[in-house]
C-alpha positions as a printed NumPy array, in Angstrom:
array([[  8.363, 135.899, 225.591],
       [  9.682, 135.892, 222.057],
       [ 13.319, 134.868, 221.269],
       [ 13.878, 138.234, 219.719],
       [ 12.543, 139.755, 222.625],
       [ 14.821, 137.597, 225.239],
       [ 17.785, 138.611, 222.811],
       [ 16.37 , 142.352, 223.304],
       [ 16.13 , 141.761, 227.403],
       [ 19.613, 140.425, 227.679],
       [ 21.223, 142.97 , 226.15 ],
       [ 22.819, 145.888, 228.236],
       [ 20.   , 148.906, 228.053],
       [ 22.899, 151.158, 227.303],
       [ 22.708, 151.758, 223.721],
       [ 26.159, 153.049, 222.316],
       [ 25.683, 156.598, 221.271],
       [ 27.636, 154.925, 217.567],
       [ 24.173, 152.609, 216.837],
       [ 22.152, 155.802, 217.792],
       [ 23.801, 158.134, 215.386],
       [ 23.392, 155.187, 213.047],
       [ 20.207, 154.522, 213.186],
       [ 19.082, 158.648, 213.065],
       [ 21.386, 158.674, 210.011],
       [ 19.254, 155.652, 208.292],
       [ 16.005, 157.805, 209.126],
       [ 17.618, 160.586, 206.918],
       [ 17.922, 158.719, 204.298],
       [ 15.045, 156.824, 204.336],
       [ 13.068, 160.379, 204.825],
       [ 15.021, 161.963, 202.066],
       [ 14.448, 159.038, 198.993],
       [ 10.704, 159.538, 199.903],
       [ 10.826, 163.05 , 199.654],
       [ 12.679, 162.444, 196.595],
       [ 10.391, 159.633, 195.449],
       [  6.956, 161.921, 196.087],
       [  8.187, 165.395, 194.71 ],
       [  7.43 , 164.759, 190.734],
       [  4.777, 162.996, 191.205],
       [  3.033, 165.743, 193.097],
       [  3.379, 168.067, 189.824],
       [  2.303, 165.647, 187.429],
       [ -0.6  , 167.725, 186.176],
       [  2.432, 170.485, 184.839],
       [  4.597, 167.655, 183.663],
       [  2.06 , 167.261, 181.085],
       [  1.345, 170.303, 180.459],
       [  4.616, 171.408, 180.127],
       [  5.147, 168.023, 177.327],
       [  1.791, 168.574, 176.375],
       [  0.939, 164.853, 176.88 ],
       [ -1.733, 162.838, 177.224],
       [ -2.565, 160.412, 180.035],
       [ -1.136, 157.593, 178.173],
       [  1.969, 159.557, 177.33 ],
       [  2.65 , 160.41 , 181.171],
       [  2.209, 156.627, 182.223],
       [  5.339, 156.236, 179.453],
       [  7.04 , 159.   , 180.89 ],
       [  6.968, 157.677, 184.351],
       [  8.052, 153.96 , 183.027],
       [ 11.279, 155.15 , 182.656],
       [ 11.198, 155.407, 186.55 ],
       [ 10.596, 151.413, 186.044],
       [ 12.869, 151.042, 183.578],
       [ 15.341, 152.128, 185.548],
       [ 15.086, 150.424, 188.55 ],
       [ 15.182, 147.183, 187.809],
       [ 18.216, 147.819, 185.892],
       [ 19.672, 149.242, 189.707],
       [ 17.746, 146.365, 191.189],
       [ 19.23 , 143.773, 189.104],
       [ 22.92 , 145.59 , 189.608],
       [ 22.339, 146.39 , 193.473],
       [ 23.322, 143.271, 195.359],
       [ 26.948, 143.42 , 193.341],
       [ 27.334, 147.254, 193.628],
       [ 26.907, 146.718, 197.442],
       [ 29.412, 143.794, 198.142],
       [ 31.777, 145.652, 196.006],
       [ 31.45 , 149.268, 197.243],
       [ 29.773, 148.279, 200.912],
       [ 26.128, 149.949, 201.819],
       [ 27.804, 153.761, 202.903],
       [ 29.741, 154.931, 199.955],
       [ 27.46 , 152.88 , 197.215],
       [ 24.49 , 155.281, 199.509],
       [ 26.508, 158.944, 198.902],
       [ 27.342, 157.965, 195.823],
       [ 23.238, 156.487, 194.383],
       [ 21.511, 158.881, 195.956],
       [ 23.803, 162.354, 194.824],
       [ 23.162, 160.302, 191.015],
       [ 19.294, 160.057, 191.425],
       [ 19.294, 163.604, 192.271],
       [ 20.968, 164.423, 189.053],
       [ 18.866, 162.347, 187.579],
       [ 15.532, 164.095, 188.967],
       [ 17.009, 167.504, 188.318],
       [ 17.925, 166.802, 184.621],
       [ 14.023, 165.245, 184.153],
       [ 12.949, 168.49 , 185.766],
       [ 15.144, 170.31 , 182.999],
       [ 13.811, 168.538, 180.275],
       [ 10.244, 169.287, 180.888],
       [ 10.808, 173.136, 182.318],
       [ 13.596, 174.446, 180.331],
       [ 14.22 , 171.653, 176.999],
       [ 10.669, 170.624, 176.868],
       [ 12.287, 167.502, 175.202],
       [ 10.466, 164.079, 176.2  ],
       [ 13.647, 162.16 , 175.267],
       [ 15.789, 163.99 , 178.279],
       [ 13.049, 163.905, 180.359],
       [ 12.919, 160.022, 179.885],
       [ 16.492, 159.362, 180.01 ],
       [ 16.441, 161.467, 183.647],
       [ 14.06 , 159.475, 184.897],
       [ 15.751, 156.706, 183.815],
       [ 18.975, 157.763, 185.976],
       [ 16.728, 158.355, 189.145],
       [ 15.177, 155.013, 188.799],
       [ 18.557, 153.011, 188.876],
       [ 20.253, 155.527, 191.04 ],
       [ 17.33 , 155.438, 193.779],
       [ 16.398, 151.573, 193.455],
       [ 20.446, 151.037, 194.305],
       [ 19.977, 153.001, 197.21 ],
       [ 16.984, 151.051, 198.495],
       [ 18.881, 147.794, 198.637],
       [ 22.107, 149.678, 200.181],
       [ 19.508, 151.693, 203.022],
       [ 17.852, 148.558, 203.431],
       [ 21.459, 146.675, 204.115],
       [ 22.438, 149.595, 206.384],
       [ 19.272, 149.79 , 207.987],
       [ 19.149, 145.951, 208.893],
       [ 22.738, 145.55 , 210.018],
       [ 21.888, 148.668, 212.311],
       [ 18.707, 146.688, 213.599],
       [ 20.982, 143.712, 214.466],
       [ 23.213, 146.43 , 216.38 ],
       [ 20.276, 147.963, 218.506],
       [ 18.818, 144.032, 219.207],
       [ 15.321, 144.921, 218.75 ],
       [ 13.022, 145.548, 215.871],
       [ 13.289, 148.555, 214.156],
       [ 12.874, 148.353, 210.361],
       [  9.433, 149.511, 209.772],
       [ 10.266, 153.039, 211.616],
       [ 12.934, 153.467, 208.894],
       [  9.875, 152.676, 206.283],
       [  7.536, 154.711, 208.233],
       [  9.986, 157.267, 207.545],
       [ 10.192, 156.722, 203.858],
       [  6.351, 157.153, 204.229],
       [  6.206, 160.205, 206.056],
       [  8.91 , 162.044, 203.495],
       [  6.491, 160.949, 200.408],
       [  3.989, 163.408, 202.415],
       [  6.304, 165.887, 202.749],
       [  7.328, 165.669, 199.223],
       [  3.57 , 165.998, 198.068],
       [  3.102, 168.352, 200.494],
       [  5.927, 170.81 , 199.006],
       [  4.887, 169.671, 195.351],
       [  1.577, 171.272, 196.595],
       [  3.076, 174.202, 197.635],
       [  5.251, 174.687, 194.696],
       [  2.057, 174.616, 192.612],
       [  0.651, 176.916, 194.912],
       [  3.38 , 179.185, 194.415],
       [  3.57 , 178.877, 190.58 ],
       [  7.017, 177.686, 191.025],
       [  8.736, 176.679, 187.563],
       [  9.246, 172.772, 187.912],
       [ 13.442, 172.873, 187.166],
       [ 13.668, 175.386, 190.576],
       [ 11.752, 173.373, 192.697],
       [ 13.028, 170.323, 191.987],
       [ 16.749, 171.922, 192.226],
       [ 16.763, 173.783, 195.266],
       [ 14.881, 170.472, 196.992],
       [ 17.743, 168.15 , 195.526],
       [ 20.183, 170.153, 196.52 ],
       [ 18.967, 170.245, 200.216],
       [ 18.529, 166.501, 200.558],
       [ 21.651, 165.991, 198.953],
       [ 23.111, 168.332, 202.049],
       [ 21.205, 166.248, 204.14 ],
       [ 22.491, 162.596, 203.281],
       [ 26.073, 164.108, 203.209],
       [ 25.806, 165.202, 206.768],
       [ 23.973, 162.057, 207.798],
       [ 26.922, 159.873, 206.315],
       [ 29.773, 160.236, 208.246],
       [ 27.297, 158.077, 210.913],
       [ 26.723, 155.491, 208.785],
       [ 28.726, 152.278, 209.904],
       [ 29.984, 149.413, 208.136],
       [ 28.073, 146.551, 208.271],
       [ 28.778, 143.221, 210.067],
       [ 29.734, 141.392, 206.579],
       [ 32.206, 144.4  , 205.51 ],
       [ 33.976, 144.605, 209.319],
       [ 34.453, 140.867, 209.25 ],
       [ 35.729, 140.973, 205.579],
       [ 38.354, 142.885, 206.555],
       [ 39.759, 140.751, 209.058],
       [ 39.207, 138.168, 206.786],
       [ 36.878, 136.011, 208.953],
       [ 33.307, 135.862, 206.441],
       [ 33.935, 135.148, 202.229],
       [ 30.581, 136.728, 200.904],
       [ 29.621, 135.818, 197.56 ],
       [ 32.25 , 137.87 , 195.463],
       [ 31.371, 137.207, 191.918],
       [ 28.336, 137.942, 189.85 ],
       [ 27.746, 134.089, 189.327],
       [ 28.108, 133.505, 193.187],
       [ 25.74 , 136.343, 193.619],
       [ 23.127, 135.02 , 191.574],
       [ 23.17 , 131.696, 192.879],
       [ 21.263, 133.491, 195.79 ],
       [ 18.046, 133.256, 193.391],
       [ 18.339, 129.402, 193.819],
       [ 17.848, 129.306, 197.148],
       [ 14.241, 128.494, 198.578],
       [ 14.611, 130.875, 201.273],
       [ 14.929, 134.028, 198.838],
       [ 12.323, 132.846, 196.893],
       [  9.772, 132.57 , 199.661],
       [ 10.918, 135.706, 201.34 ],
       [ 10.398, 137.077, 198.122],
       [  6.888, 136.358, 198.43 ],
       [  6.611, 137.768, 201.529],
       [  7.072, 141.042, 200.058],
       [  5.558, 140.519, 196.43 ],
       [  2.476, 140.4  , 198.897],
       [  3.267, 142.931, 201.078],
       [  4.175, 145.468, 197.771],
       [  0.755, 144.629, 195.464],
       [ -1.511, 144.977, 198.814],
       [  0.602, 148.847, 199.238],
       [  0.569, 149.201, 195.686],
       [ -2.672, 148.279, 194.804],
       [ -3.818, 150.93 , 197.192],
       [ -1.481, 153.774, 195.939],
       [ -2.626, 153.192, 191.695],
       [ -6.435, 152.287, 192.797],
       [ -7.905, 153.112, 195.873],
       [ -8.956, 156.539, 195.132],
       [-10.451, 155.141, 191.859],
       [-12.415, 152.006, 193.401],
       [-13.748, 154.68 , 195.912],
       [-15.181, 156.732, 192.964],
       [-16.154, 153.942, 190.539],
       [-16.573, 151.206, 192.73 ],
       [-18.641, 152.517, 195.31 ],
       [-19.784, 155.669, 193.784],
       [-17.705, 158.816, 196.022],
       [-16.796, 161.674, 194.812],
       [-13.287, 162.578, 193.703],
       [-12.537, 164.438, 196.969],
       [-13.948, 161.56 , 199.122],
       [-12.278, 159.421, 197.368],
       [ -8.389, 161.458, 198.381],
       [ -9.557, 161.577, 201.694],
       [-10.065, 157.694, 201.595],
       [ -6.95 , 157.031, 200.594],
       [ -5.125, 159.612, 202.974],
       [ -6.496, 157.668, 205.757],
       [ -5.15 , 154.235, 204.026],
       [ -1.774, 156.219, 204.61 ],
       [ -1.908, 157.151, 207.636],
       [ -3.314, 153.92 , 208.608],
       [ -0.143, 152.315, 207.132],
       [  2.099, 154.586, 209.022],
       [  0.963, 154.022, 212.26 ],
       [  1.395, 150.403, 211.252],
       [  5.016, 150.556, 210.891],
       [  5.492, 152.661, 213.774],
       [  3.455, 150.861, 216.435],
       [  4.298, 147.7  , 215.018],
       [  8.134, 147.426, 216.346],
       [  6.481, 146.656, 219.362],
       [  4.525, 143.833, 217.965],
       [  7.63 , 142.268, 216.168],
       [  9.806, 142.355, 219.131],
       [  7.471, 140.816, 221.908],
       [  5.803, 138.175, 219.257],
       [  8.276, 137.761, 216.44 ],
       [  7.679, 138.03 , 212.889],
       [  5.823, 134.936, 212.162],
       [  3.013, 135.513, 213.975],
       [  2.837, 138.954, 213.083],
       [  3.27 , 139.034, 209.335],
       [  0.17 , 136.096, 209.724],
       [ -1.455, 138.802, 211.856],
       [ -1.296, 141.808, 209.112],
       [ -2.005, 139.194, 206.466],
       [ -5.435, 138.612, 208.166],
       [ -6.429, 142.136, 208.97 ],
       [ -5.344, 142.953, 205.246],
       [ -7.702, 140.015, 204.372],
       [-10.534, 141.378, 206.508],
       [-10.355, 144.657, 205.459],
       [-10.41 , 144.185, 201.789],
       [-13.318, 141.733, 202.102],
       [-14.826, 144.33 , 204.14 ],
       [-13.826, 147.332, 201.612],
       [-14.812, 145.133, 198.342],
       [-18.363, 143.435, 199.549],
       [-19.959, 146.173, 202.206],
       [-21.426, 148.822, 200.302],
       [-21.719, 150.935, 203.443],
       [-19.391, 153.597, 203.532],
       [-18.223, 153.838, 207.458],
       [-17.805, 149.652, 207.004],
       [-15.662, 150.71 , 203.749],
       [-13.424, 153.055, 205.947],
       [-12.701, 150.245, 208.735],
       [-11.803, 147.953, 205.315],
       [ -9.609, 150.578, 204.138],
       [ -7.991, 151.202, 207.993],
       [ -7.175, 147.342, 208.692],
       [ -6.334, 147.568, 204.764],
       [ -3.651, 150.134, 205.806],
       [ -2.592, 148.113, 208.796],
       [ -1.925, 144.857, 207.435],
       [ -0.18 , 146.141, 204.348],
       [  2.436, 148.049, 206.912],
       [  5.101, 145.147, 207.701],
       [  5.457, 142.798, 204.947],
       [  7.906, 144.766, 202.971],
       [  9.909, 146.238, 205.769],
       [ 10.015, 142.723, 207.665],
       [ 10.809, 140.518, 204.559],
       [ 13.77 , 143.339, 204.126],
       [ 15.115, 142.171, 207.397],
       [ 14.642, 138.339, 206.956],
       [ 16.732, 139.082, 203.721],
       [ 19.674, 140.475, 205.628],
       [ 19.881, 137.979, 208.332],
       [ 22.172, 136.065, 207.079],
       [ 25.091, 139.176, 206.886],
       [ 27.572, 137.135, 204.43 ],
       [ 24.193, 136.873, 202.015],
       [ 22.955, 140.214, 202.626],
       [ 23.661, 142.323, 199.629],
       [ 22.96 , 139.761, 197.353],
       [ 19.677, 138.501, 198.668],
       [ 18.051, 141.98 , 199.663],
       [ 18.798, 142.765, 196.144],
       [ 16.756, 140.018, 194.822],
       [ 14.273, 140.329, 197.24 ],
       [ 13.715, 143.975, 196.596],
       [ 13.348, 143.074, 192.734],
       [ 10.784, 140.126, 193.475],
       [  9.231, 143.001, 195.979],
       [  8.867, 145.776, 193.147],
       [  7.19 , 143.506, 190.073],
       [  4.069, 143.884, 192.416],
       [  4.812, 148.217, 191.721],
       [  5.642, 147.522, 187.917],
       [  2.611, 144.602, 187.018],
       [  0.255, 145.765, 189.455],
       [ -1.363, 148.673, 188.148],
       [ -1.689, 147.099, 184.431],
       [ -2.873, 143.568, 185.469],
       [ -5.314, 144.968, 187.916],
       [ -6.4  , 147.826, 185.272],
       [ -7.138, 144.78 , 182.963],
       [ -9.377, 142.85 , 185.777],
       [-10.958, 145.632, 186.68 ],
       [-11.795, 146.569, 183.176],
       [-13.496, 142.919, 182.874],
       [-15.484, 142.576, 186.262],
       [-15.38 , 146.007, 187.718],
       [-12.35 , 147.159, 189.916],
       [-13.551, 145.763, 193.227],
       [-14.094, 142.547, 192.25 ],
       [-10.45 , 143.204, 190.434],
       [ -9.21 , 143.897, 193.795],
       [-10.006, 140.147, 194.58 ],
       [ -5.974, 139.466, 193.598],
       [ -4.526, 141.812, 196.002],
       [ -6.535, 139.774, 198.498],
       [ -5.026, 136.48 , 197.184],
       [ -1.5  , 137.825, 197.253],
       [ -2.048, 138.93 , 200.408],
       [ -3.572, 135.526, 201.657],
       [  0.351, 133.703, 200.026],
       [  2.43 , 136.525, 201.99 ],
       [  0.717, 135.213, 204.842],
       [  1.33 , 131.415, 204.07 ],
       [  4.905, 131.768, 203.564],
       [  6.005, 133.863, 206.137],
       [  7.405, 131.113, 208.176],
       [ 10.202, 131.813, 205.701],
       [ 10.99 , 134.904, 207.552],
       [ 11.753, 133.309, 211.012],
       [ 14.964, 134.734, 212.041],
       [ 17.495, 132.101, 212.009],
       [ 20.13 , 133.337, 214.498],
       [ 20.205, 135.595, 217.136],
       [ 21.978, 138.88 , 216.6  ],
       [ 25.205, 139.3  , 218.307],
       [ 26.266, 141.766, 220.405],
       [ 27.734, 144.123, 218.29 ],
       [ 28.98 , 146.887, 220.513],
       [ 32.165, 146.65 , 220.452],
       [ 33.147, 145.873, 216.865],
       [ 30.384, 149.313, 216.289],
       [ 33.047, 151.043, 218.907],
       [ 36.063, 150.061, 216.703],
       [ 34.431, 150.831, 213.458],
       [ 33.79 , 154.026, 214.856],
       [ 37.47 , 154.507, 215.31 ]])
């Protein structure tokens, strides 16, 4: 048996009913920056009509998204030892929402690019803060339960990007004017992570803090000094892999089905629903994995069936061989990013400082992937372009001793009890 799984064993079964409200509370806002996340880009096609832009003009549109978060990325480990992972959450999250309405405003109602931009510009910083602050939350709470639970909470991130394109659909459908929709959905999620709040507990580093027991890093210069550690660094590879195998899937694999192996469009959506669902089922099932193995061997684990199934999906021109590459694709992209989130937050006096510059390693893969592998593909065809995801996968698998947890979690029951109070 694992050490994370003795830890798990030797804990009392009874969970308190403070680390379960928690945790559900984590799953709301995990759910709800997904929804948030997925609902413009569902409606993309009336964005630029609305603008009237071309394709190159949405792709700057939508950098503003980038633009913005790693300005919150960069600012997110020193908004979170400051403020602490609960109020920097209410706070981030009601100021993406803004941000996503006032886009939504720009392109319904102003029809101005400029406000447009500069909205998406707020909902980038606003909702990359909250990553690194859900993240904390979300890890402190797995320490809590003592067992592996941080790719549920990214399962659920997954699951409310369907939701979102599923009511971005249905908005369309309904000839909905962009500004409404987007509105009346912020305005419910909003609701939602208010109510879900109140359950969200202080983590470790904040309760000991007060009682003056743990110094975290409490300057920006101390903060930064995180980046000079090995250990960040090579959990930031972890998850560079992790994000540019998920990433490279989102921005291409509809595209390599249709150009690569010659699908149609609809074939190739249904290709890369099942790379979805494959990765969901990943996350969910693979708790399981992580707490009777450990991380090591199973981030090694995903990194070979990602491996396999891109070797399978690039070089087998036979289309059910390309849908078991794209399912093992799915698979072993589900647990790098949520797993090198955790080995980030082990250490709870490091925490907010070293998820945030894990998180920003983790998203260059979402900002350079798409232009670097537009670029190879241009020159040798997109599946042999695909040939770096497989390398980047191959390093998250190298590294992730790095991600070996270093201490067992302590029984946090009671100081979760007197929070609670």
């Amino acid at each position: 048996m694992s050490p994370t799984a003795s830890r798990a064993a030797a804990k009392s079964p009874a969970v308190p009913s403070e680390v379960r409200a928690w945790r559900n509370a984590v799953f709301v806002v995990f759910a709800a920056c997904g929804v948030s996340a997925a609902s413009m880009a569902a409606r993309i096609p009336t964005i630029s009509l609305a603008l009237g832009l071309n394709t190159a003009q949405v792709g700057l549109l939508l950098f503003g998204i980038a633009v913005g978060s790693i300005a919150g990325l960069l600012a997110a480990g020193h908004v979170v030892s400051h403020f602490g992972s609960k109020r920097t959450i209410v706070v981030v999250y009601t100021l993406a929402s803004v941000g996503l309405v006032l886009a939504a405003f720009g392109i319904g109602v102003a029809h101005s690019f400029v406000l447009s931009f500069v909205g998406l510009i707020v909902f980038g910083l606003a909702i990359a803060t909250c990553d690194v602050a859900m993240n904390l939350s979300g890890a402190a709470n797995e320490r809590a339960l003592g067992r592996s639970i941080m790719p549920v909470y990214h399962a659920f991130f997954s699951i409310g990007t369907i939701i979102g394109a599923a009511l971005g659909t249905l908005a369309e459908a309904l000839h909905l004017p962009l500004q409404w929709h987007i509105t009346i959905l912020e305005i419910v999620l909003v609701a939602a992570v208010l109510i879900a709040a109140p359950f969200l507990l202080p983590e470790a580093a904040d309760r000991a803090r007060a009682d003056g027991t743990v110094n975290p890093p409490s300057t920006w210069r101390s903060r930064l000094a995180i980046w000079k550690e090995p250990a960040t660094i090579l959990i930031g590879l972890i998850v560079l892999g992790a994000a540019f195998t998920e990433g490279s899937a989102n921005d291409w694999l509809s595209y390599a089905m249709v150009h690569g192996h010659g699908t149609t469009r609809a074939t190739g959506a249904l290709v890369y629903s099942i790379f979805v669902t494959a990765m969901t089922i990943g996350r969910l099932s693979g708790v399981r994995f992580l707490d009777r193995w450990g991380r090591v061997p199973v981030l090694r684990s995903a990194a070979i069936l990602a491996g396999v199934g891109l070797i399978l999906f690039i070089f087998v021109p036979v289309y059910w061989v390309e849908i078991v590459g794209v399912i093992l694709w799915g698979l072993g992209a589900s647990l790098g990013f949520p797993v090198g989130m955790s080995a980030a937050a082990d250490d709870p006096q490091r925490a907010a400082a070293r998820v945030s510059a894990v998180a920003t390693i983790g998203y260059c893969a979402f900002l350079v992937g798409p232009p670097v592998l537009g670029f190879l593909g241009n020159q040798f065809g997109i599946l042999h372009g695909l040939l770096l995801v497989l390398v980047l996968a191959a390093l998250g698998g190298i590294v992730s001793f790095a991600a070996r947890s270093k201490s067992a979690p302590a029984d946090t029951s009671g100081e979760v009890a007197e929070a609670a109070r």
